[in-house]
Amino acid sequence: MTLEQIIQQAKAPAYALPAEAVLKQAAVSRSRGLSEAEAALRLGRFGPNALLAHAPRSAIGILVDQLRSPVVGLLSAAAALAAAFGEWKEAAAIAIVLVINTMIGFFTELRAVRSMEALRKLATRSCRVRRDGKPRTIPAEDLVPGDIVIVESGDVVTADIRLVEAHNLFCDESTLTGESVPVEKSVRPVSPDAILAERASMLHKGTAITRGTGEGVAVATGMATELGLTTRLVIEAESEISPLERKLSELTRQLVVAILIVTALIAAAGMASGRDLMLMIEAAIALAVAAIPEGLPIVATMALARGMWRMARRNVVVERLAAVETLGATTVICTDKTGTLTENRMTAERLWLPSGDYRLDHARNRLLNAAGNEAAFDAPLRRALEVGSLCGTAVLSASGDGGVGDPMELALQRLAGLAGLERASLLAAWPKVHEIAFDTETKMMATAHARDGRLLVAVKGAPEEVLAASTTFGESEAPLTGEDRDEWLRRASALAAEGLRVLALAESTLPADAAPAYEALNFLGLAGFRDPPRIDVKEAIAECRAAGIRVVMVTGDHASTARVIAEMLGLAAPGAAIVVEGRELEALGALGERERERVLAAQVFARVTPAQKLELVRLYQSAGEIVAMTGDGVNDAPALQKADIGVAMGLRGTEVAREAADIVLRDDAFGSIVAAVREGRVIFSNLRRFLVYLLSCNISEVMVVALAVVTGLPLPLLPLQILFLNLVTDVLPAFALATGEGEDDVLRQPPRNPREPLLGVAQWSFVALYGALLTASTLGVLLIGHYWLGLHGDALVTVSFLTLAFGQLFHVFNMRGRRSGLLVNAVTRNPYVWLAVAICAGLLLLAVYAPPLAEALRLGVPDRDGWTLVLLASIAPLLLGTMMGAIGHLLRRGKESVSPS
Ligand code: ADP
Ligand code: MG
């Protein structure tokens, strides 16, 4: 190399340099990768591989936000007003209420925010690297320049990478270049002047591998990548606001307006009837402050976060917050078969060749021929086993029980092992020179091997496809006639009808320099695999049925295999499954009404391609369904995006599918989808309970004051007492309701109509009814106390205040589901509810018995009669409510009634 060349090289970008030079610059060995120690050093030097991270919200920031709320403004104004009139005690009491309320709000929000931040970490991406000579999966954030990165079809590229190896590698760079046609990548350097779209030797962060495999060295990470450079200013850590939170903000706004109007009217009525002006203004302010449901959006966040934690415990990671609300309204779940409904633990069971039909004897781990004797490993059998073992990428573990990669391939390798054929030795003899990866569109895969100066192409795939590409068959390579083909298709169906997953094996021999393709193949035979259903699936499917959710199997597998498994799992009654082939979905427009009905009623869709999955989502959505759709491959991304709930697989799935999905199943299990739907419903019903409780409490306060003003009764609550009730005692039970675990019967109700508002007729009726009950008992106590016990002044107000306060506390137990047990239900099982009730009861006792507080709130200690009256009257709304609920339930029997959720 001349000096010029060296200087030239030092300046040239990685894509213009030979791969070796880039490796040298990055000071890394290709075969060993970086050492962990070196990687840690570089992580310190270059920083985490992330675009501007979500800056965690600081505690101070949260506190400042709390102080900016209108309630704080109003209260401060009220305190200032009181101080201006020389009411020092009043001013101090307001200040105390303000401090307590701000603290509650602050700690709630802090917890919710931190919880969300922790949840976000669950959704972090990972990538494959080679370090210390071993392949490892690490969080994408820990990737450093110099890391050797291993990529394959379905990966989202996590850094800017200079390729050092590429096999049939294609990349979708539309996120960077806008070009949606995948471009082919290679290791050849390109011109230093090449524009981004032409840098074929590079993989860029944020783009997606659509095909092939490759390896490269990371040359830029985080903000130093092309993606980081182009988006430097755009990616502000925007916080995600869910539709639920938005709806709650909306509701808050509407309530504020309504409440301001009502309180102004009360104040006006009071002044007109000649009451003390100052008292009326204060009461109006107190009511306004009281009735405004301040913490609504943050409670939504809290309820979401709790629900998401429960989902995480069930192996569900939420990628998009907006999905949580929709989850509970899901009406159809379209699920993969292999790996989701089944274990994806394959064992070969049959091998059906032109030369004989073989069966695996599992107990003795031997291959038997049709006559039941141990198979002789003759030439045709060995040839089929060799092809089966070669064609694949999976690696069997040394013990033979486990391994990494496609379970069918592992099963084939184990089968070949019975004949003493080991994949490693086969590969050593016939090195792999090319590979066409499995593709759900072609439903086949092929590997090409150098063998005796020629190219051996080993093919496996769905029987229809392989047979269509074959022209000869068997050891003798006899011509494959139309009848032969039909006969083998029939045999494949027969295997499938036993519930086996069926593969066809084929091969071809080409000149050494030819390109392998699916043509002129020699068909070798069929292999059948058993894949046991997952243990809990049957139960989960039955749960879905009870929950009014349809479950539909969508599979690339053979119709007969799919039918057998569907009926086995209870997706349809035995013999009654409606199975529709994927290609019918493409002709939907041309279908008649009857046909369309049949497609909509089907429980199984077989031989479905990813494009047809998308059609299916469209079809269901046009029929008004809320669709959850599972997917794992790159091609599934459009269907996942279109579905109301896109569900990606954490174990089997690709990064591309994850990016398109709303939730990810870490265990790929169907049962986890059902658990997520359940949580979606629980979150929604919790929010409803919270709202209904808070609103019925607030309405009772407004009504109590309004009625007293209109009828000329003494005021049952003083302004400061209203503040104390609202800002201190009724928020805690309300918050507790928002975090409950839900009733046992959430999955025995039909799905919620997604267009149903947050509070429907049933909920508003509940609010009105229970608001009225609380009001009635408080005013009743006011009358009894006045006329019967002869109380007046502060002593009278004390009993009415305590009645409402304890009444609201007991009222929390009215918030159980209408069909749940009287004593054992979601509310009584919620420890936070008991904690809240205990704290509030303690605070109320303090308010009565602790002199400074009692003085400020103008509360006295009631005598025995007073306490008896308070307790009886405060428990009355709970007893009456329970009785009315029971009667209403008997009368209506199952019809929707007044209900908190
Ligand atoms: P699903 O995941 O819904 O069961 P796939 O799309 O994975 O269906 O598979 C569809 C068909 O493609 C299978 O029935 C099988 O015949 C064939 N097939 C699946 N995986 C492979 C593979 N790794 N190599 C070759 N053929 C395969
Ligand atoms: Mg599959």
mmCIF file with all atom_site columns, C-alpha atoms in Angstrom, residues 121-287:
data_model
loop_
_atom_site.group_PDB
_atom_site.id
_atom_site.type_symbol
_atom_site.label_atom_id
_atom_site.label_alt_id
_atom_site.label_comp_id
_atom_site.label_asym_id
_atom_site.label_entity_id
_atom_site.label_seq_id
_atom_site.pdbx_PDB_ins_code
_atom_site.Cartn_x
_atom_site.Cartn_y
_atom_site.Cartn_z
_atom_site.occupancy
_atom_site.B_iso_or_equiv
_atom_site.pdbx_formal_charge
_atom_site.auth_seq_id
_atom_site.auth_comp_id
_atom_site.auth_asym_id
_atom_site.auth_atom_id
_atom_site.pdbx_PDB_model_num
ATOM 1   C CA . LYS A 1 121 ? -37.749 -1.045  30.109 1.00 0.00 ? 121 LYS A CA 1
ATOM 2   C CA . LEU A 1 122 ? -39.501 -4.381  29.617 1.00 0.00 ? 122 LEU A CA 1
ATOM 3   C CA . ALA A 1 123 ? -40.065 -3.486  26.011 1.00 0.00 ? 123 ALA A CA 1
ATOM 4   C CA . THR A 1 124 ? -36.404 -2.909  25.169 1.00 0.00 ? 124 THR A CA 1
ATOM 5   C CA . ARG A 1 125 ? -34.931 -4.455  22.048 1.00 0.00 ? 125 ARG A CA 1
ATOM 6   C CA . SER A 1 126 ? -32.162 -6.996  21.906 1.00 0.00 ? 126 SER A CA 1
ATOM 7   C CA . CYS A 1 127 ? -29.604 -7.988  19.297 1.00 0.00 ? 127 CYS A CA 1
ATOM 8   C CA . ARG A 1 128 ? -27.160 -10.803 18.544 1.00 0.00 ? 128 ARG A CA 1
ATOM 9   C CA . VAL A 1 129 ? -23.441 -10.140 18.840 1.00 0.00 ? 129 VAL A CA 1
ATOM 10  C CA . ARG A 1 130 ? -20.279 -12.188 19.071 1.00 0.00 ? 130 ARG A CA 1
ATOM 11  C CA . ARG A 1 131 ? -18.196 -11.518 22.157 1.00 0.00 ? 131 ARG A CA 1
ATOM 12  C CA . ASP A 1 132 ? -15.296 -13.521 23.535 1.00 0.00 ? 132 ASP A CA 1
ATOM 13  C CA . GLY A 1 133 ? -15.787 -15.871 20.594 1.00 0.00 ? 133 GLY A CA 1
ATOM 14  C CA . LYS A 1 134 ? -19.341 -16.809 21.545 1.00 0.00 ? 134 LYS A CA 1
ATOM 15  C CA . PRO A 1 135 ? -22.669 -15.628 20.139 1.00 0.00 ? 135 PRO A CA 1
ATOM 16  C CA . ARG A 1 136 ? -24.672 -13.702 22.698 1.00 0.00 ? 136 ARG A CA 1
ATOM 17  C CA . THR A 1 137 ? -27.965 -11.847 22.847 1.00 0.00 ? 137 THR A CA 1
ATOM 18  C CA . ILE A 1 138 ? -27.618 -8.437  24.485 1.00 0.00 ? 138 ILE A CA 1
ATOM 19  C CA . PRO A 1 139 ? -29.919 -5.428  24.969 1.00 0.00 ? 139 PRO A CA 1
ATOM 20  C CA . ALA A 1 140 ? -29.581 -3.209  21.903 1.00 0.00 ? 140 ALA A CA 1
ATOM 21  C CA . GLU A 1 141 ? -28.660 -0.318  24.197 1.00 0.00 ? 141 GLU A CA 1
ATOM 22  C CA . ASP A 1 142 ? -25.431 -2.101  25.169 1.00 0.00 ? 142 ASP A CA 1
ATOM 23  C CA . LEU A 1 143 ? -24.171 -2.477  21.628 1.00 0.00 ? 143 LEU A CA 1
ATOM 24  C CA . VAL A 1 144 ? -20.868 -0.609  21.061 1.00 0.00 ? 144 VAL A CA 1
ATOM 25  C CA . PRO A 1 145 ? -18.835 0.378   18.002 1.00 0.00 ? 145 PRO A CA 1
ATOM 26  C CA . GLY A 1 146 ? -16.643 -2.588  17.099 1.00 0.00 ? 146 GLY A CA 1
ATOM 27  C CA . ASP A 1 147 ? -19.169 -5.233  18.108 1.00 0.00 ? 147 ASP A CA 1
ATOM 28  C CA . ILE A 1 148 ? -19.586 -8.061  15.610 1.00 0.00 ? 148 ILE A CA 1
ATOM 29  C CA . VAL A 1 149 ? -23.335 -8.148  14.980 1.00 0.00 ? 149 VAL A CA 1
ATOM 30  C CA . ILE A 1 150 ? -25.153 -11.183 13.579 1.00 0.00 ? 150 ILE A CA 1
ATOM 31  C CA . VAL A 1 151 ? -28.348 -10.430 11.656 1.00 0.00 ? 151 VAL A CA 1
ATOM 32  C CA . GLU A 1 152 ? -31.021 -12.445 9.923  1.00 0.00 ? 152 GLU A CA 1
ATOM 33  C CA . SER A 1 153 ? -34.304 -11.973 8.180  1.00 0.00 ? 153 SER A CA 1
ATOM 34  C CA . GLY A 1 154 ? -36.824 -10.310 10.507 1.00 0.00 ? 154 GLY A CA 1
ATOM 35  C CA . ASP A 1 155 ? -34.291 -8.328  12.536 1.00 0.00 ? 155 ASP A CA 1
ATOM 36  C CA . VAL A 1 156 ? -34.507 -4.605  12.955 1.00 0.00 ? 156 VAL A CA 1
ATOM 37  C CA . VAL A 1 157 ? -30.980 -3.249  12.604 1.00 0.00 ? 157 VAL A CA 1
ATOM 38  C CA . THR A 1 158 ? -29.877 -1.628  15.858 1.00 0.00 ? 158 THR A CA 1
ATOM 39  C CA . ALA A 1 159 ? -26.739 0.245   14.792 1.00 0.00 ? 159 ALA A CA 1
ATOM 40  C CA . ASP A 1 160 ? -24.922 1.310   11.629 1.00 0.00 ? 160 ASP A CA 1
ATOM 41  C CA . ILE A 1 161 ? -23.079 -1.817  10.578 1.00 0.00 ? 161 ILE A CA 1
ATOM 42  C CA . ARG A 1 162 ? -20.401 -2.471  7.943  1.00 0.00 ? 162 ARG A CA 1
ATOM 43  C CA . LEU A 1 163 ? -21.095 -5.951  6.546  1.00 0.00 ? 163 LEU A CA 1
ATOM 44  C CA . VAL A 1 164 ? -18.351 -8.556  6.550  1.00 0.00 ? 164 VAL A CA 1
ATOM 45  C CA . GLU A 1 165 ? -20.603 -11.382 5.419  1.00 0.00 ? 165 GLU A CA 1
ATOM 46  C CA . ALA A 1 166 ? -23.921 -11.435 3.559  1.00 0.00 ? 166 ALA A CA 1
ATOM 47  C CA . HIS A 1 167 ? -26.021 -14.291 2.202  1.00 0.00 ? 167 HIS A CA 1
ATOM 48  C CA . ASN A 1 168 ? -28.910 -13.332 -0.017 1.00 0.00 ? 168 ASN A CA 1
ATOM 49  C CA . LEU A 1 169 ? -29.303 -10.351 2.297  1.00 0.00 ? 169 LEU A CA 1
ATOM 50  C CA . PHE A 1 170 ? -32.075 -7.837  1.590  1.00 0.00 ? 170 PHE A CA 1
ATOM 51  C CA . CYS A 1 171 ? -32.958 -4.810  3.656  1.00 0.00 ? 171 CYS A CA 1
ATOM 52  C CA . ASP A 1 172 ? -36.032 -2.584  3.744  1.00 0.00 ? 172 ASP A CA 1
ATOM 53  C CA . GLU A 1 173 ? -34.639 0.934   4.209  1.00 0.00 ? 173 GLU A CA 1
ATOM 54  C CA . SER A 1 174 ? -37.879 2.847   3.797  1.00 0.00 ? 174 SER A CA 1
ATOM 55  C CA . THR A 1 175 ? -37.539 4.376   7.276  1.00 0.00 ? 175 THR A CA 1
ATOM 56  C CA . LEU A 1 176 ? -34.363 6.126   6.160  1.00 0.00 ? 176 LEU A CA 1
ATOM 57  C CA . THR A 1 177 ? -34.558 6.552   2.398  1.00 0.00 ? 177 THR A CA 1
ATOM 58  C CA . GLY A 1 178 ? -38.290 6.355   1.744  1.00 0.00 ? 178 GLY A CA 1
ATOM 59  C CA . GLU A 1 179 ? -37.600 3.604   -0.795 1.00 0.00 ? 179 GLU A CA 1
ATOM 60  C CA . SER A 1 180 ? -39.951 0.713   -0.019 1.00 0.00 ? 180 SER A CA 1
ATOM 61  C CA . VAL A 1 181 ? -38.416 -1.907  -2.315 1.00 0.00 ? 181 VAL A CA 1
ATOM 62  C CA . PRO A 1 182 ? -35.893 -3.952  -0.307 1.00 0.00 ? 182 PRO A CA 1
ATOM 63  C CA . VAL A 1 183 ? -32.316 -3.481  -1.490 1.00 0.00 ? 183 VAL A CA 1
ATOM 64  C CA . GLU A 1 184 ? -29.711 -6.207  -1.770 1.00 0.00 ? 184 GLU A CA 1
ATOM 65  C CA . LYS A 1 185 ? -26.658 -5.944  0.470  1.00 0.00 ? 185 LYS A CA 1
ATOM 66  C CA . SER A 1 186 ? -23.129 -7.247  -0.078 1.00 0.00 ? 186 SER A CA 1
ATOM 67  C CA . VAL A 1 187 ? -19.692 -6.925  1.461  1.00 0.00 ? 187 VAL A CA 1
ATOM 68  C CA . ARG A 1 188 ? -18.159 -5.114  -1.533 1.00 0.00 ? 188 ARG A CA 1
ATOM 69  C CA . PRO A 1 189 ? -17.036 -1.562  -0.763 1.00 0.00 ? 189 PRO A CA 1
ATOM 70  C CA . VAL A 1 190 ? -18.918 1.181   -2.588 1.00 0.00 ? 190 VAL A CA 1
ATOM 71  C CA . SER A 1 191 ? -17.716 4.570   -3.813 1.00 0.00 ? 191 SER A CA 1
ATOM 72  C CA . PRO A 1 192 ? -16.934 7.095   -1.050 1.00 0.00 ? 192 PRO A CA 1
ATOM 73  C CA . ASP A 1 193 ? -19.419 9.459   -2.719 1.00 0.00 ? 193 ASP A CA 1
ATOM 74  C CA . ALA A 1 194 ? -22.294 6.984   -2.596 1.00 0.00 ? 194 ALA A CA 1
ATOM 75  C CA . ILE A 1 195 ? -25.497 8.444   -1.200 1.00 0.00 ? 195 ILE A CA 1
ATOM 76  C CA . LEU A 1 196 ? -27.236 6.716   1.674  1.00 0.00 ? 196 LEU A CA 1
ATOM 77  C CA . ALA A 1 197 ? -29.516 4.616   -0.543 1.00 0.00 ? 197 ALA A CA 1
ATOM 78  C CA . GLU A 1 198 ? -26.513 3.273   -2.474 1.00 0.00 ? 198 GLU A CA 1
ATOM 79  C CA . ARG A 1 199 ? -24.363 2.140   0.410  1.00 0.00 ? 199 ARG A CA 1
ATOM 80  C CA . ALA A 1 200 ? -24.915 -1.564  -0.225 1.00 0.00 ? 200 ALA A CA 1
ATOM 81  C CA . SER A 1 201 ? -22.120 -2.578  2.133  1.00 0.00 ? 201 SER A CA 1
ATOM 82  C CA . MET A 1 202 ? -23.859 -1.050  5.122  1.00 0.00 ? 202 MET A CA 1
ATOM 83  C CA . LEU A 1 203 ? -26.851 -1.848  7.303  1.00 0.00 ? 203 LEU A CA 1
ATOM 84  C CA . HIS A 1 204 ? -28.366 1.205   8.971  1.00 0.00 ? 204 HIS A CA 1
ATOM 85  C CA . LYS A 1 205 ? -30.034 1.548   12.333 1.00 0.00 ? 205 LYS A CA 1
ATOM 86  C CA . GLY A 1 206 ? -33.815 1.429   12.139 1.00 0.00 ? 206 GLY A CA 1
ATOM 87  C CA . THR A 1 207 ? -34.032 -0.497  8.869  1.00 0.00 ? 207 THR A CA 1
ATOM 88  C CA . ALA A 1 208 ? -35.351 -4.049  8.636  1.00 0.00 ? 208 ALA A CA 1
ATOM 89  C CA . ILE A 1 209 ? -33.803 -7.213  7.224  1.00 0.00 ? 209 ILE A CA 1
ATOM 90  C CA . THR A 1 210 ? -36.402 -8.774  4.963  1.00 0.00 ? 210 THR A CA 1
ATOM 91  C CA . ARG A 1 211 ? -34.427 -11.746 3.728  1.00 0.00 ? 211 ARG A CA 1
ATOM 92  C CA . GLY A 1 212 ? -31.178 -13.609 4.215  1.00 0.00 ? 212 GLY A CA 1
ATOM 93  C CA . THR A 1 213 ? -28.484 -13.630 6.860  1.00 0.00 ? 213 THR A CA 1
ATOM 94  C CA . GLY A 1 214 ? -25.330 -11.642 7.497  1.00 0.00 ? 214 GLY A CA 1
ATOM 95  C CA . GLU A 1 215 ? -22.667 -10.415 9.856  1.00 0.00 ? 215 GLU A CA 1
ATOM 96  C CA . GLY A 1 216 ? -20.980 -7.100  10.270 1.00 0.00 ? 216 GLY A CA 1
ATOM 97  C CA . VAL A 1 217 ? -19.079 -4.769  12.502 1.00 0.00 ? 217 VAL A CA 1
ATOM 98  C CA . ALA A 1 218 ? -20.903 -1.927  14.220 1.00 0.00 ? 218 ALA A CA 1
ATOM 99  C CA . VAL A 1 219 ? -19.314 1.358   13.141 1.00 0.00 ? 219 VAL A CA 1
ATOM 100 C CA . ALA A 1 220 ? -21.731 3.813   14.740 1.00 0.00 ? 220 ALA A CA 1
ATOM 101 C CA . THR A 1 221 ? -24.246 3.567   17.554 1.00 0.00 ? 221 THR A CA 1
ATOM 102 C CA . GLY A 1 222 ? -26.909 5.760   19.108 1.00 0.00 ? 222 GLY A CA 1
ATOM 103 C CA . MET A 1 223 ? -27.013 9.377   17.988 1.00 0.00 ? 223 MET A CA 1
ATOM 104 C CA . ALA A 1 224 ? -23.928 8.870   15.782 1.00 0.00 ? 224 ALA A CA 1
ATOM 105 C CA . THR A 1 225 ? -25.893 6.666   13.381 1.00 0.00 ? 225 THR A CA 1
ATOM 106 C CA . GLU A 1 226 ? -27.488 7.979   10.195 1.00 0.00 ? 226 GLU A CA 1
ATOM 107 C CA . LEU A 1 227 ? -30.875 7.651   11.892 1.00 0.00 ? 227 LEU A CA 1
ATOM 108 C CA . GLY A 1 228 ? -29.614 9.589   14.879 1.00 0.00 ? 228 GLY A CA 1
ATOM 109 C CA . LEU A 1 229 ? -28.207 12.325  12.630 1.00 0.00 ? 229 LEU A CA 1
ATOM 110 C CA . THR A 1 230 ? -31.385 12.753  10.597 1.00 0.00 ? 230 THR A CA 1
ATOM 111 C CA . THR A 1 231 ? -33.705 12.698  13.577 1.00 0.00 ? 231 THR A CA 1
ATOM 112 C CA . ARG A 1 232 ? -31.542 14.653  15.984 1.00 0.00 ? 232 ARG A CA 1
ATOM 113 C CA . LEU A 1 233 ? -34.120 17.342  16.562 1.00 0.00 ? 233 LEU A CA 1
ATOM 114 C CA . VAL A 1 234 ? -37.319 15.462  15.999 1.00 0.00 ? 234 VAL A CA 1
ATOM 115 C CA . ILE A 1 235 ? -37.168 12.700  18.558 1.00 0.00 ? 235 ILE A CA 1
ATOM 116 C CA . GLU A 1 236 ? -38.046 14.505  21.725 1.00 0.00 ? 236 GLU A CA 1
ATOM 117 C CA . ALA A 1 237 ? -38.941 12.062  24.417 1.00 0.00 ? 237 ALA A CA 1
ATOM 118 C CA . GLU A 1 238 ? -42.642 12.516  23.849 1.00 0.00 ? 238 GLU A CA 1
ATOM 119 C CA . SER A 1 239 ? -44.726 10.931  26.528 1.00 0.00 ? 239 SER A CA 1
ATOM 120 C CA . GLU A 1 240 ? -47.359 8.585   25.297 1.00 0.00 ? 240 GLU A CA 1
ATOM 121 C CA . ILE A 1 241 ? -50.917 9.625   26.136 1.00 0.00 ? 241 ILE A CA 1
ATOM 122 C CA . SER A 1 242 ? -53.451 6.838   25.884 1.00 0.00 ? 242 SER A CA 1
ATOM 123 C CA . PRO A 1 243 ? -56.982 7.423   24.573 1.00 0.00 ? 243 PRO A CA 1
ATOM 124 C CA . LEU A 1 244 ? -58.238 6.566   28.049 1.00 0.00 ? 244 LEU A CA 1
ATOM 125 C CA . GLU A 1 245 ? -56.254 9.376   29.596 1.00 0.00 ? 245 GLU A CA 1
ATOM 126 C CA . ARG A 1 246 ? -57.478 11.702  26.887 1.00 0.00 ? 246 ARG A CA 1
ATOM 127 C CA . LYS A 1 247 ? -61.111 10.713  27.524 1.00 0.00 ? 247 LYS A CA 1
ATOM 128 C CA . LEU A 1 248 ? -60.642 11.341  31.213 1.00 0.00 ? 248 LEU A CA 1
ATOM 129 C CA . SER A 1 249 ? -59.204 14.791  30.626 1.00 0.00 ? 249 SER A CA 1
ATOM 130 C CA . GLU A 1 250 ? -62.206 15.496  28.441 1.00 0.00 ? 250 GLU A CA 1
ATOM 131 C CA . LEU A 1 251 ? -64.594 14.272  31.151 1.00 0.00 ? 251 LEU A CA 1
ATOM 132 C CA . THR A 1 252 ? -62.808 16.405  33.732 1.00 0.00 ? 252 THR A CA 1
ATOM 133 C CA . ARG A 1 253 ? -63.241 19.474  31.558 1.00 0.00 ? 253 ARG A CA 1
ATOM 134 C CA . GLN A 1 254 ? -66.959 18.848  31.108 1.00 0.00 ? 254 GLN A CA 1
ATOM 135 C CA . LEU A 1 255 ? -67.463 18.246  34.817 1.00 0.00 ? 255 LEU A CA 1
ATOM 136 C CA . VAL A 1 256 ? -65.634 21.439  35.711 1.00 0.00 ? 256 VAL A CA 1
ATOM 137 C CA . VAL A 1 257 ? -67.995 23.486  33.574 1.00 0.00 ? 257 VAL A CA 1
ATOM 138 C CA . ALA A 1 258 ? -71.104 21.755  34.943 1.00 0.00 ? 258 ALA A CA 1
ATOM 139 C CA . ILE A 1 259 ? -69.927 22.102  38.515 1.00 0.00 ? 259 ILE A CA 1
ATOM 140 C CA . LEU A 1 260 ? -69.087 25.768  38.196 1.00 0.00 ? 260 LEU A CA 1
ATOM 141 C CA . ILE A 1 261 ? -72.564 26.459  36.866 1.00 0.00 ? 261 ILE A CA 1
ATOM 142 C CA . VAL A 1 262 ? -74.287 24.443  39.613 1.00 0.00 ? 262 VAL A CA 1
ATOM 143 C CA . THR A 1 263 ? -72.305 26.019  42.427 1.00 0.00 ? 263 THR A CA 1
ATOM 144 C CA . ALA A 1 264 ? -72.923 29.514  41.063 1.00 0.00 ? 264 ALA A CA 1
ATOM 145 C CA . LEU A 1 265 ? -76.640 28.723  41.076 1.00 0.00 ? 265 LEU A CA 1
ATOM 146 C CA . ILE A 1 266 ? -76.476 27.470  44.666 1.00 0.00 ? 266 ILE A CA 1
ATOM 147 C CA . ALA A 1 267 ? -74.639 30.574  45.784 1.00 0.00 ? 267 ALA A CA 1
ATOM 148 C CA . ALA A 1 268 ? -77.171 32.783  44.023 1.00 0.00 ? 268 ALA A CA 1
ATOM 149 C CA . ALA A 1 269 ? -80.115 30.900  45.556 1.00 0.00 ? 269 ALA A CA 1
ATOM 150 C CA . GLY A 1 270 ? -78.531 31.136  48.992 1.00 0.00 ? 270 GLY A CA 1
ATOM 151 C CA . MET A 1 271 ? -77.951 34.854  48.739 1.00 0.00 ? 271 MET A CA 1
ATOM 152 C CA . ALA A 1 272 ? -81.465 35.391  47.417 1.00 0.00 ? 272 ALA A CA 1
ATOM 153 C CA . SER A 1 273 ? -82.865 33.629  50.480 1.00 0.00 ? 273 SER A CA 1
ATOM 154 C CA . GLY A 1 274 ? -80.900 36.015  52.630 1.00 0.00 ? 274 GLY A CA 1
ATOM 155 C CA . ARG A 1 275 ? -78.061 33.858  53.907 1.00 0.00 ? 275 ARG A CA 1
ATOM 156 C CA . ASP A 1 276 ? -74.724 35.162  55.024 1.00 0.00 ? 276 ASP A CA 1
ATOM 157 C CA . LEU A 1 277 ? -72.957 36.389  51.881 1.00 0.00 ? 277 LEU A CA 1
ATOM 158 C CA . MET A 1 278 ? -69.482 35.392  52.977 1.00 0.00 ? 278 MET A CA 1
ATOM 159 C CA . LEU A 1 279 ? -70.589 31.877  53.957 1.00 0.00 ? 279 LEU A CA 1
ATOM 160 C CA . MET A 1 280 ? -72.299 31.335  50.615 1.00 0.00 ? 280 MET A CA 1
ATOM 161 C CA . ILE A 1 281 ? -69.284 32.408  48.600 1.00 0.00 ? 281 ILE A CA 1
ATOM 162 C CA . GLU A 1 282 ? -67.057 30.155  50.667 1.00 0.00 ? 282 GLU A CA 1
ATOM 163 C CA . ALA A 1 283 ? -69.464 27.248  50.335 1.00 0.00 ? 283 ALA A CA 1
ATOM 164 C CA . ALA A 1 284 ? -69.623 27.731  46.594 1.00 0.00 ? 284 ALA A CA 1
ATOM 165 C CA . ILE A 1 285 ? -65.835 27.767  46.320 1.00 0.00 ? 285 ILE A CA 1
ATOM 166 C CA . ALA A 1 286 ? -65.545 24.729  48.564 1.00 0.00 ? 286 ALA A CA 1
ATOM 167 C CA . LEU A 1 287 ? -68.130 22.834  46.532 1.00 0.00 ? 287 LEU A CA 1
#
